[in-house]
PDB file of C-alpha atoms in Angstrom:
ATOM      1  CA  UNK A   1     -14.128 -24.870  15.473  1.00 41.00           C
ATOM      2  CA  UNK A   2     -16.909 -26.748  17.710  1.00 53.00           C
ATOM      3  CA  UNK A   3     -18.454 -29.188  16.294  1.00 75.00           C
ATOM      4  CA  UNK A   4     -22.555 -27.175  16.323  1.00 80.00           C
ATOM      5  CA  UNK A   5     -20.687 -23.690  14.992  1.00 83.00           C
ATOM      6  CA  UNK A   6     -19.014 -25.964  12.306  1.00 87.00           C
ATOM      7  CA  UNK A   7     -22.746 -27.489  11.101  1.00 89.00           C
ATOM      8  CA  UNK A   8     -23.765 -24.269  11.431  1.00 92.00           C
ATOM      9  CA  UNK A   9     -21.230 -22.995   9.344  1.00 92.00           C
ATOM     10  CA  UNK A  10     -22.136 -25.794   6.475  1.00 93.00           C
ATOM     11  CA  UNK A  11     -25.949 -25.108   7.193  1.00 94.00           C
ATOM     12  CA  UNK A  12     -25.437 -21.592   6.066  1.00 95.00           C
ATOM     13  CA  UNK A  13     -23.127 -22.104   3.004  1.00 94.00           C
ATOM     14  CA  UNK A  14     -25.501 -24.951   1.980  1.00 94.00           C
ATOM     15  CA  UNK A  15     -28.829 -22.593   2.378  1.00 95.00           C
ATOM     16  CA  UNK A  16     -26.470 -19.656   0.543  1.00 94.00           C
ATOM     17  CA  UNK A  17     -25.744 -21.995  -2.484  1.00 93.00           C
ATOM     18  CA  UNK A  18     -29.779 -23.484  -2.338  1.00 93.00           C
ATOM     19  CA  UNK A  19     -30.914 -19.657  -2.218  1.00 92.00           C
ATOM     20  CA  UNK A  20     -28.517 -18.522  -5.069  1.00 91.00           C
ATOM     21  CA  UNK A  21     -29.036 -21.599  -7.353  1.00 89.00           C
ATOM     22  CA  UNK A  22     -32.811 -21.018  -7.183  1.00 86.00           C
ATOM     23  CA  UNK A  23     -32.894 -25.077  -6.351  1.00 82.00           C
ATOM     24  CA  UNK A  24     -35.987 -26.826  -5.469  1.00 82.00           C
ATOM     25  CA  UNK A  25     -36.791 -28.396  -2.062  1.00 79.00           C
ATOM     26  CA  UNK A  26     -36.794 -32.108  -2.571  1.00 78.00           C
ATOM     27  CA  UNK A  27     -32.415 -31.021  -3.826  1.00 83.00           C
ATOM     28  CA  UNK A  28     -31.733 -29.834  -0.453  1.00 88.00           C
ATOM     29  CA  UNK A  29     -30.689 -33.007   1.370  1.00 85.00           C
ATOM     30  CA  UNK A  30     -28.862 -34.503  -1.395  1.00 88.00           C
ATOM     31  CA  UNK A  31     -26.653 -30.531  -1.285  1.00 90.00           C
ATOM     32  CA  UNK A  32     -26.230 -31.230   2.823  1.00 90.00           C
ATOM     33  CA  UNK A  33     -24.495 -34.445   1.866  1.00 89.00           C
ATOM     34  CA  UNK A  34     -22.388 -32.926  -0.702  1.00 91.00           C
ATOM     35  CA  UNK A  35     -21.210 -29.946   1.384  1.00 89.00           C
ATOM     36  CA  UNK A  36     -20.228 -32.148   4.164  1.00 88.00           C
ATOM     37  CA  UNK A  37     -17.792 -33.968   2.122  1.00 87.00           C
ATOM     38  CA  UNK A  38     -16.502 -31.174   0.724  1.00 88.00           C
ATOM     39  CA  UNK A  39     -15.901 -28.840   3.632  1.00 84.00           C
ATOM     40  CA  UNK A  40     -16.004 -31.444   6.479  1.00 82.00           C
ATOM     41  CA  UNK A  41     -15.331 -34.980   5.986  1.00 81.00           C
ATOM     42  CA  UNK A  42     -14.067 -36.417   9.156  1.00 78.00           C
ATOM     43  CA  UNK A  43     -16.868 -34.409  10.887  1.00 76.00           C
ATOM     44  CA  UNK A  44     -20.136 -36.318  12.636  1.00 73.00           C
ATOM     45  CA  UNK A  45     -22.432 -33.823  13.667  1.00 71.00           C
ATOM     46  CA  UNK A  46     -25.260 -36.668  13.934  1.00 67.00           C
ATOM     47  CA  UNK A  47     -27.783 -35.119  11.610  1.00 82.00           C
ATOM     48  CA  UNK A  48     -27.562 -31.528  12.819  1.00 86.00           C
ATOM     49  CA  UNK A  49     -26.396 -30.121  10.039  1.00 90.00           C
ATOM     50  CA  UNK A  50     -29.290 -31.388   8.014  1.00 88.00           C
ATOM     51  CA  UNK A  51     -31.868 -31.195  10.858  1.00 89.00           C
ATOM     52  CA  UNK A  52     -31.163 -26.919  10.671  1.00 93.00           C
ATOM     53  CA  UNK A  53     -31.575 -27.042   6.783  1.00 93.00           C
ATOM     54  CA  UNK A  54     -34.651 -28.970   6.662  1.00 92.00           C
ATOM     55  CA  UNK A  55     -35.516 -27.074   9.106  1.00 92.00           C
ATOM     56  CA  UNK A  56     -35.512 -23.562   7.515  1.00 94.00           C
ATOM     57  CA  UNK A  57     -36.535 -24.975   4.204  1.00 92.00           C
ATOM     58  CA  UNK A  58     -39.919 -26.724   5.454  1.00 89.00           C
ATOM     59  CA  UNK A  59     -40.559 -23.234   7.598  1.00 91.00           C
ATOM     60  CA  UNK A  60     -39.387 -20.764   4.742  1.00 91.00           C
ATOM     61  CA  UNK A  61     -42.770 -19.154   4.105  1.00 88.00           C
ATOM     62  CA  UNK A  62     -43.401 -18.420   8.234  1.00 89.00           C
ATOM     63  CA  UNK A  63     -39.515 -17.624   8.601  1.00 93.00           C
ATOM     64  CA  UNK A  64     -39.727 -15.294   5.958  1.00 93.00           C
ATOM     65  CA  UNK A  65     -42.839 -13.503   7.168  1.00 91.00           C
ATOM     66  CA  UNK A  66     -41.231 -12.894  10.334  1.00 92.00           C
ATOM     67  CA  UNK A  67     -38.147 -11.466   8.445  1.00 93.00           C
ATOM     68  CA  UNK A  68     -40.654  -8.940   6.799  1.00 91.00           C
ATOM     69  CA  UNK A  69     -42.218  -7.798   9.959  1.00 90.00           C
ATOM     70  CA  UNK A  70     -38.863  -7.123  12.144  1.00 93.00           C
ATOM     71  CA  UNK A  71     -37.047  -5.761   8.957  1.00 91.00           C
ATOM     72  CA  UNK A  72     -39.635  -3.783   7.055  1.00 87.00           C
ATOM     73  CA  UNK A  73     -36.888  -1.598   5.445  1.00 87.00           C
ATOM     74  CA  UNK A  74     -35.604  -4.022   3.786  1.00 89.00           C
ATOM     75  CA  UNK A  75     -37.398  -5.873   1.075  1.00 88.00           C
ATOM     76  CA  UNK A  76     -36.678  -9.438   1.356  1.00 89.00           C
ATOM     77  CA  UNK A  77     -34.970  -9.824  -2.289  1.00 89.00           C
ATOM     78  CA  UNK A  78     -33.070  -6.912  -1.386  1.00 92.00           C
ATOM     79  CA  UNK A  79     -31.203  -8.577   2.103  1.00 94.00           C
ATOM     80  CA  UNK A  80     -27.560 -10.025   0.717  1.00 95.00           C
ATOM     81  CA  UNK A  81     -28.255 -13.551  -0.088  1.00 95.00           C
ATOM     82  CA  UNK A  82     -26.210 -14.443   2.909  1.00 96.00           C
ATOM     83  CA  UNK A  83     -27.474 -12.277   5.797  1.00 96.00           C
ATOM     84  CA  UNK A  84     -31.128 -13.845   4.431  1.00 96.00           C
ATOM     85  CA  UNK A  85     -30.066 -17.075   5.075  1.00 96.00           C
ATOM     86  CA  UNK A  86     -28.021 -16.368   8.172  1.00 97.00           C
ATOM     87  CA  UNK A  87     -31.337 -14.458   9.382  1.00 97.00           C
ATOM     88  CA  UNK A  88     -33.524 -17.598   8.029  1.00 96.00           C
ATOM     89  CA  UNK A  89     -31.440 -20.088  10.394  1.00 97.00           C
ATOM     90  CA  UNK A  90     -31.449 -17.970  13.050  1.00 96.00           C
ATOM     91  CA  UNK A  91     -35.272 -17.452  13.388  1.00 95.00           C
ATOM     92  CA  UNK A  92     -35.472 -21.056  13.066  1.00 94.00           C
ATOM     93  CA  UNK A  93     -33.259 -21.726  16.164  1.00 92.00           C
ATOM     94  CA  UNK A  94     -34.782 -18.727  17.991  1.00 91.00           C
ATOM     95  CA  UNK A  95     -38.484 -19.330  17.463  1.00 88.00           C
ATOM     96  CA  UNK A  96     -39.297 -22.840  16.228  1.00 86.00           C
ATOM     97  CA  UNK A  97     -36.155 -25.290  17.158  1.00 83.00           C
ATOM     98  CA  UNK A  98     -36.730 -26.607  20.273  1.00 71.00           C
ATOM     99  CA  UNK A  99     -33.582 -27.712  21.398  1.00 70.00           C
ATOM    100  CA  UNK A 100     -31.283 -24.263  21.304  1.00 78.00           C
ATOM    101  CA  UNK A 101     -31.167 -22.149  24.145  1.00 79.00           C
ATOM    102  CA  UNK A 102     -32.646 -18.331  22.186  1.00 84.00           C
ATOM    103  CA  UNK A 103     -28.880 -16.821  23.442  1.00 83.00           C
ATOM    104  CA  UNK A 104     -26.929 -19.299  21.251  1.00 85.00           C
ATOM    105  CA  UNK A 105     -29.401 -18.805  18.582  1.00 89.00           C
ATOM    106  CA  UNK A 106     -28.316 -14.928  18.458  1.00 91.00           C
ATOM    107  CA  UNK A 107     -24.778 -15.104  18.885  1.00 88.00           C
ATOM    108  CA  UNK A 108     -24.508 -18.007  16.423  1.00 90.00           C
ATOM    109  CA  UNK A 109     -25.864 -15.946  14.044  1.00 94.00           C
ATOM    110  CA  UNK A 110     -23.745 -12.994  14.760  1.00 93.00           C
ATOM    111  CA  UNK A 111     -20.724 -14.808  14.493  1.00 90.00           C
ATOM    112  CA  UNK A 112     -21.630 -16.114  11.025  1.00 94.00           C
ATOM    113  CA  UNK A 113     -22.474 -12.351   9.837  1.00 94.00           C
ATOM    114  CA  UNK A 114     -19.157 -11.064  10.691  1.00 92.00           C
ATOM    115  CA  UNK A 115     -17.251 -14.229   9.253  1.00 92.00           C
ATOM    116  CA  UNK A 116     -19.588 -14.211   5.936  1.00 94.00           C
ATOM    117  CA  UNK A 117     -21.358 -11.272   5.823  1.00 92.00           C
ATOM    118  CA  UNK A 118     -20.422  -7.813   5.214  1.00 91.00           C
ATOM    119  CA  UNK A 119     -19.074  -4.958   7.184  1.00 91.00           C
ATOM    120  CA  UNK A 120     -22.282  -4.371   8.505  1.00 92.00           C
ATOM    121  CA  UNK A 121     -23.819  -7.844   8.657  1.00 94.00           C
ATOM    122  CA  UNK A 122     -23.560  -8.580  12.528  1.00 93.00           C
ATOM    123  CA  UNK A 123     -25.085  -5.106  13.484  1.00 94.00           C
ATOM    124  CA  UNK A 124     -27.937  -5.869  11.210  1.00 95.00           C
ATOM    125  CA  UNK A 125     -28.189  -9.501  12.199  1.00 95.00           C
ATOM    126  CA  UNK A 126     -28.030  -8.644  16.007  1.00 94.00           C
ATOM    127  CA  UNK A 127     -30.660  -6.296  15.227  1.00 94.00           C
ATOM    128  CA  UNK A 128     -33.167  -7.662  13.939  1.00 95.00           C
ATOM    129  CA  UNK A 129     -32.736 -11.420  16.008  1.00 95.00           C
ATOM    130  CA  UNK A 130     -32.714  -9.039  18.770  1.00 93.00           C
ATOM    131  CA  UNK A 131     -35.799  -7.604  18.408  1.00 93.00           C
ATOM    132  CA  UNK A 132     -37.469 -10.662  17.699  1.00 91.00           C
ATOM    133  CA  UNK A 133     -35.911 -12.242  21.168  1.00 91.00           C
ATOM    134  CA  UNK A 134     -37.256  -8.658  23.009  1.00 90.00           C
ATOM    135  CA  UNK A 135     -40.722  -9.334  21.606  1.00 86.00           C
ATOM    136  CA  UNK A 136     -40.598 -13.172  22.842  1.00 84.00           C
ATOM    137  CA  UNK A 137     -39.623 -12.464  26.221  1.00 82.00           C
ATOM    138  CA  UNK A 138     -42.242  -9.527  26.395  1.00 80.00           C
ATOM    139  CA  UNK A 139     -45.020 -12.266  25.696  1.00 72.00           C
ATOM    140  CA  UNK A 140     -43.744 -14.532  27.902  1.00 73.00           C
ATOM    141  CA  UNK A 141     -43.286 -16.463  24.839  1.00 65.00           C
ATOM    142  CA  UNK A 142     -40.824 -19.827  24.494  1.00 60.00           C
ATOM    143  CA  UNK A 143     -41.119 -21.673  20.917  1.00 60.00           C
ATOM    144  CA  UNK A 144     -44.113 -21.196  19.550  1.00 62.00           C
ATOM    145  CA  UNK A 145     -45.745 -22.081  16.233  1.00 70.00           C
ATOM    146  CA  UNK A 146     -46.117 -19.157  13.488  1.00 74.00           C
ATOM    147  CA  UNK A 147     -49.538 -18.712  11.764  1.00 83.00           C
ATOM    148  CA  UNK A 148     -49.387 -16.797   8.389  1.00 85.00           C
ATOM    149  CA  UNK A 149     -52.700 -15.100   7.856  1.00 91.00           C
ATOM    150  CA  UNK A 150     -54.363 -12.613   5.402  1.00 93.00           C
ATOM    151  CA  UNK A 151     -57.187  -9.953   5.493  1.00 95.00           C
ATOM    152  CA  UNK A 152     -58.978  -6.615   4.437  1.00 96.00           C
ATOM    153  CA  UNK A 153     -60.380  -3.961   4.901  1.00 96.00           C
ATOM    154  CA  UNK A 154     -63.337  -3.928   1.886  1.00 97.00           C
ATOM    155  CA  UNK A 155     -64.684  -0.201   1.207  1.00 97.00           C
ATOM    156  CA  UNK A 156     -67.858   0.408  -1.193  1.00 96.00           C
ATOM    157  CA  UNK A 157     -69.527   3.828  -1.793  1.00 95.00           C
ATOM    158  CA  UNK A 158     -72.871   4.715  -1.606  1.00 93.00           C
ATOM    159  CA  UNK A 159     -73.415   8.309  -2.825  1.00 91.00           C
ATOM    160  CA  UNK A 160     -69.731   9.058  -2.601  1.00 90.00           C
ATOM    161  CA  UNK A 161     -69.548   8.430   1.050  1.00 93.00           C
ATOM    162  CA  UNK A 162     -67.118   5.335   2.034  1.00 95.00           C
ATOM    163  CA  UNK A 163     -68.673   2.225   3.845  1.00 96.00           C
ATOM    164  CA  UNK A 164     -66.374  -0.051   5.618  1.00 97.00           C
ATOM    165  CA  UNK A 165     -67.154  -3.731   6.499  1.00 97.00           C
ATOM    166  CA  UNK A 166     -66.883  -5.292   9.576  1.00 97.00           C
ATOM    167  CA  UNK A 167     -67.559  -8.839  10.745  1.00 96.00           C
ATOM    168  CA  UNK A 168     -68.809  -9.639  14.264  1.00 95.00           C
ATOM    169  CA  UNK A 169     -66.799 -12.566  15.935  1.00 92.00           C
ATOM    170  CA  UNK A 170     -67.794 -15.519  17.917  1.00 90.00           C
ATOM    171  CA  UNK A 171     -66.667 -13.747  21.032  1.00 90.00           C
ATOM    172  CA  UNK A 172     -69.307 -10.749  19.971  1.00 93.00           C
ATOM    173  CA  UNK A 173     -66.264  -8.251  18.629  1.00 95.00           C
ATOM    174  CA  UNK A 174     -66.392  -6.662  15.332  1.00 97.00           C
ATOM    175  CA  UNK A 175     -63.524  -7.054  13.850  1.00 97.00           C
ATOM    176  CA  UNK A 176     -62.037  -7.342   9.944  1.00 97.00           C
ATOM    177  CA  UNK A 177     -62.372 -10.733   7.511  1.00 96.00           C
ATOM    178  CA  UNK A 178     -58.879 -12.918   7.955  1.00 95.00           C
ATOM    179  CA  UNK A 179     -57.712 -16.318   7.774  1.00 92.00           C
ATOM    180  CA  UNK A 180     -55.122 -18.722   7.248  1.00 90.00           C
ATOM    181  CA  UNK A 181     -52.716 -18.688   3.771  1.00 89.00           C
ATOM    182  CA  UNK A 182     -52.924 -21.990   2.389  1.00 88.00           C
ATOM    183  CA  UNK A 183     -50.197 -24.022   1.008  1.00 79.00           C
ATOM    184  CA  UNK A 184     -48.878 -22.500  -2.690  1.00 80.00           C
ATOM    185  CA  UNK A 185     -51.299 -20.065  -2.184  1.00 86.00           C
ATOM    186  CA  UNK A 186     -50.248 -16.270  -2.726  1.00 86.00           C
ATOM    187  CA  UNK A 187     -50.817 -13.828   0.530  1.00 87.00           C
ATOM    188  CA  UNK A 188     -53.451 -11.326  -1.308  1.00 91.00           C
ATOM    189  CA  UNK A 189     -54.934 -14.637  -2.891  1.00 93.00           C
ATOM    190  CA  UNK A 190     -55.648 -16.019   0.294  1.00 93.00           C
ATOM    191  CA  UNK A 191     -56.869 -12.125   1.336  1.00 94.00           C
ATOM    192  CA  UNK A 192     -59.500 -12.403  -0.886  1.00 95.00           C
ATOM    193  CA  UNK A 193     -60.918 -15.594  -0.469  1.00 95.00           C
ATOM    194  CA  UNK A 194     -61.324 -15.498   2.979  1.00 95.00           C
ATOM    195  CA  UNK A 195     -63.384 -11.852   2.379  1.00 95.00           C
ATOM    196  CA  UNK A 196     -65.567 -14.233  -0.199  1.00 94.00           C
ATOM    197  CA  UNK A 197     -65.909 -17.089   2.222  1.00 94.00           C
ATOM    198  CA  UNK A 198     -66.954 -14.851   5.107  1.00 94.00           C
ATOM    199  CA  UNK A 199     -68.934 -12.739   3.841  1.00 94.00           C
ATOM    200  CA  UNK A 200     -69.956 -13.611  -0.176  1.00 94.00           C
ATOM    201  CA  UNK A 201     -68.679 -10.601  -1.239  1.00 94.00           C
ATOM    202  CA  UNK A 202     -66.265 -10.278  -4.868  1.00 94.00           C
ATOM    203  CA  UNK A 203     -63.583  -7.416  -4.175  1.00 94.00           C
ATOM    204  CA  UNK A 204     -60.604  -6.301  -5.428  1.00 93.00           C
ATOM    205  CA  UNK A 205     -57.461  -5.366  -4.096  1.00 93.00           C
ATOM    206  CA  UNK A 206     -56.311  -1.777  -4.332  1.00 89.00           C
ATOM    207  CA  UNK A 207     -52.554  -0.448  -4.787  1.00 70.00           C
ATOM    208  CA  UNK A 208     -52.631  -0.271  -0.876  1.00 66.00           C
ATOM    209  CA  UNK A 209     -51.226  -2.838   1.651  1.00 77.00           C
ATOM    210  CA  UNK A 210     -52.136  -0.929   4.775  1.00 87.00           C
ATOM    211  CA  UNK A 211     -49.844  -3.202   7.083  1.00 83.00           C
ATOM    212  CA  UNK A 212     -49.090  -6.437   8.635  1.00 82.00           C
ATOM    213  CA  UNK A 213     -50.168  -6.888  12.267  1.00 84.00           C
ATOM    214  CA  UNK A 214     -48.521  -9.377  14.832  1.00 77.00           C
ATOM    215  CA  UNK A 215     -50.224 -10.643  17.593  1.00 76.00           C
ATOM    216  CA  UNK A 216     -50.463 -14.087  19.745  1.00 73.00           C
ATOM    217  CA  UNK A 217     -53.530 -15.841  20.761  1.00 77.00           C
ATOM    218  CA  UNK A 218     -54.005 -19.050  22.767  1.00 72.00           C
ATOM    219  CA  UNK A 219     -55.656 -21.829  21.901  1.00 69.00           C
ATOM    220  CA  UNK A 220     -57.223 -25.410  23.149  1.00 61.00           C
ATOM    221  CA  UNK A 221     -58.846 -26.526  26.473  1.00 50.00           C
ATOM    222  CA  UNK A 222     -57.602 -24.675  30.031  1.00 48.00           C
ATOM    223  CA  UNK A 223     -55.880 -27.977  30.236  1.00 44.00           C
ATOM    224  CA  UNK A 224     -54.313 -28.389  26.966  1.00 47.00           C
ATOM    225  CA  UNK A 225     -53.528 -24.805  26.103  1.00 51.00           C
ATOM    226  CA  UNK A 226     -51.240 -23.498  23.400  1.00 67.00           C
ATOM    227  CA  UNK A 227     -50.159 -20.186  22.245  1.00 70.00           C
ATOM    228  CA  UNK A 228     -49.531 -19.658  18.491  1.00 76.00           C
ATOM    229  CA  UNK A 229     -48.370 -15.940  16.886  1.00 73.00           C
ATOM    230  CA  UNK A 230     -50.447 -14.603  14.137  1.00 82.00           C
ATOM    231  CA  UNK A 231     -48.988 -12.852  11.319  1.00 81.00           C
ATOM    232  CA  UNK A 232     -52.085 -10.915   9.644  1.00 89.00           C
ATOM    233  CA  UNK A 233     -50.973  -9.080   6.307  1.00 88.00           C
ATOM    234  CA  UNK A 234     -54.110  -6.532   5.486  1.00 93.00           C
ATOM    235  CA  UNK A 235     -54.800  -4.847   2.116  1.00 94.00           C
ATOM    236  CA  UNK A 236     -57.298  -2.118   1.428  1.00 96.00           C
ATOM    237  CA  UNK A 237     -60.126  -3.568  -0.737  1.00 96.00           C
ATOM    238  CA  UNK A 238     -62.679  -2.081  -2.836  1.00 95.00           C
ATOM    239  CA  UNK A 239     -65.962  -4.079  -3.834  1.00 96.00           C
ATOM    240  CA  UNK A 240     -69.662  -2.831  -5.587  1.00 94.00           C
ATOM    241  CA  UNK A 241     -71.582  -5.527  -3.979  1.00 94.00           C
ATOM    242  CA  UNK A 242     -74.085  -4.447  -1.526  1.00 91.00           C
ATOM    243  CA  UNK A 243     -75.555  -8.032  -0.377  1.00 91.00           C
ATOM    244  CA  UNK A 244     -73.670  -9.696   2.322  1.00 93.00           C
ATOM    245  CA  UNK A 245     -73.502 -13.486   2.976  1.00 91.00           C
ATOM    246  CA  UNK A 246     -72.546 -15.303   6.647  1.00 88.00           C
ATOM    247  CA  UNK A 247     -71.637 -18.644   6.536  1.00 75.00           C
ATOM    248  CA  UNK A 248     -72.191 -20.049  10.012  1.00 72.00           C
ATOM    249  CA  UNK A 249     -69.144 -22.405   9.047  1.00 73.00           C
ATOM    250  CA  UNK A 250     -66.559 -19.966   9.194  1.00 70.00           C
ATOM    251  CA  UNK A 251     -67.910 -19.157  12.778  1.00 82.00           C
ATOM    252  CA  UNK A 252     -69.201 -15.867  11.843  1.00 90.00           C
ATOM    253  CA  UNK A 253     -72.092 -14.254  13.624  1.00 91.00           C
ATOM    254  CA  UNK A 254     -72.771 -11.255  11.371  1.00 93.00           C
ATOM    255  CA  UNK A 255     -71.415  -8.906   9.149  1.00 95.00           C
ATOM    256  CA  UNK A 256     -72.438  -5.198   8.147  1.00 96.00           C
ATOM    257  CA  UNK A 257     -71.517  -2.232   6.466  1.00 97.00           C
ATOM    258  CA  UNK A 258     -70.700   1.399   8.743  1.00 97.00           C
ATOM    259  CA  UNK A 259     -68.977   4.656   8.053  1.00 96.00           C
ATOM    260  CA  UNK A 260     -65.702   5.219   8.846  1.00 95.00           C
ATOM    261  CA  UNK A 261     -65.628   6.732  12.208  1.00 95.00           C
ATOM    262  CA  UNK A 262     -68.755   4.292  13.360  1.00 97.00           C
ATOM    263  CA  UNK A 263     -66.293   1.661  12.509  1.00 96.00           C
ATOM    264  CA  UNK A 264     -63.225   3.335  14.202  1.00 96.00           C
ATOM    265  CA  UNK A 265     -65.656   3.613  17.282  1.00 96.00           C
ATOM    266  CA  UNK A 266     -66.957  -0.041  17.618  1.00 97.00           C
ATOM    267  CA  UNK A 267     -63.718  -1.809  16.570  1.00 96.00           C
ATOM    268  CA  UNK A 268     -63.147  -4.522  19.135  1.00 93.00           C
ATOM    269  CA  UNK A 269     -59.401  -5.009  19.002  1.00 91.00           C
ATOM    270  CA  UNK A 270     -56.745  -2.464  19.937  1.00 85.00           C
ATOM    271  CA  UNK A 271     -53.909  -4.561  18.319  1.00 82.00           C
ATOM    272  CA  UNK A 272     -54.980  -4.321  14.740  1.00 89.00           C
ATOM    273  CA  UNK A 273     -56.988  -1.127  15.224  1.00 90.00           C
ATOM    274  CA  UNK A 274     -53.996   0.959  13.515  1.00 89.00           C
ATOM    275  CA  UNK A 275     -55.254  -1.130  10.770  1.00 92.00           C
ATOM    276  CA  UNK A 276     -58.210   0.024  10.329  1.00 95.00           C
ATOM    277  CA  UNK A 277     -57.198   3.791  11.322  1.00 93.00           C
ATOM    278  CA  UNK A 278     -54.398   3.399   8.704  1.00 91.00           C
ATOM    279  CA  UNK A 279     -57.933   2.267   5.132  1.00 94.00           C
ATOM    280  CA  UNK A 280     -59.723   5.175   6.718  1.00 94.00           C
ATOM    281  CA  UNK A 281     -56.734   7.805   6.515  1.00 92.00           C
ATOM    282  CA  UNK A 282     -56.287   6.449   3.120  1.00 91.00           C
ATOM    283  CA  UNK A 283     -60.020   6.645   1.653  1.00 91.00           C
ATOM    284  CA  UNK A 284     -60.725   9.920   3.561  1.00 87.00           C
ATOM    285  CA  UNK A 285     -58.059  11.405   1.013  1.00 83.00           C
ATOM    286  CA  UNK A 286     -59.320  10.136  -2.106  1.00 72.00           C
TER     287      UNK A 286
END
């Protein structure tokens, strides 16, 4: 076995047994060194074993997101624990490791679904890494950096007729609230905090999650540029406040209140319009 497939190998069975144990982070190294000894122990692999563990563990929460958008029939808890961690260290290689050519990132993987997995493991595996790899090379995209983010669409009702909110942008675009998930903080938390903190307004989140959408935006000086890939997760909202509140600190230049199809007409952004389409197909049935 060569020597990177044979890290790879331990990588996975040491992720599988961190996964299934339900171990904490700070464990992880300590289980690299154990599972080398065990399965390996005339093998130097120079620190790549551990350098693709740490690896997926300090990127679980982006790695994961990505798993949810390219495999959205699958729940994540509902992925075999070991084509979720095969699938975790391969998005790691493909999108964020920046020494592993994206080709040897897929077939890696694929070789560890059929060995591990089951029957169907390397189709599913090859699918979804595959898509991910089409997507990259459609955007031009090498290794980039993930962004998790979190929005909504807030609704209130004057009379019985729905009002949607929009924010306009600094680049003059009306567009929905968003922003970044902090650290140990939960995906509709961070939703509705950064509804409060750009606009003032309390709201709740209803049953809905309209959708995730997936874009990539650049960033920096013309001389110092850098492209990062936004993963926005948007729930419908509902809220009974009226007033609304711009902080200039969140870069904000307004914020206002429209019907549906006003809103649908003066969106700004045809990659997370679907978003919007998607709250106003619900409401209008309600």
């Amino acid at each position: 076995m060569a020597n990177r497939h044979l890290a790879r190998t331990i990588a996975m069975q040491t992720l599988y047994e961190w996964d299934f144990r339900g171990l904490k982070n700070p464990e992880i190294a300590e289980l690299v060194e154990k599972n080398l000894k065990e399965f390996a122990p005339e093998f130097s692999d120079n620190g790549f074993t551990k350098k693709l563990v740490l690896g997926v563990v300090e990127n679980k929460k982006e790695v994961d997101e990505i798993i949810k958008v390219y495999a959205p029939e699958w729940p994540l808890e509902q992925i075999t624990t070991v084509d979720r961690n095969i699938l975790r260290l391969g998005i790691y290689e493909l999108k964020i490791a920046s020494d592993i050519p994206p080709k040897v990132a897929i077939n890696e993987a694929i070789e560890l679904a059929k060995t591990f997995g089951g029957e169907s493991s390397g189709k599913f595996i090859n699918g979804v890494l595959g898509s991910i790899f089409k997507k990259m090379e459609e955007a031009g995209e090498q290794k980039i950096p993930v962004e998790i983010c979190a929005g909504g669409v807030v609704v209130r009702y004057d009379r019985g007729e729905p009002l949607v909110l929009l924010i306009l942008d600094p680049y003059n675009q009306w567009t929905l609230p968003k922003g970044h998930v902090e650290e140990n903080e939960s995906i509709e938390d961070a939703a509705l905090r950064e509804v409060q903190e750009e606009t003032g307004l309390q709201a709740i989140i209803l049953k809905e999650k309209i959708g995730v959408a997936e874009y990539t935006i650049q960033k920096g000086s013309k001389s110092k540029n850098s492209t990062i890939q936004k993963i926005v997760h948007y729930f419908l909202m509902e809220t009974s406040e009226t007033k609304l509140s711009v902080d200039a600190k969140e870069a904000i230049k307004d914020a206002k209140w429209y019907a549906s199809q006003e809103a649908l007409k003066i969106f700004g952004y045809e990659n997370t319009k679907f978003i919007l389409k998607e709250a106003v197909n619900i409401i209008s049935q309600k």
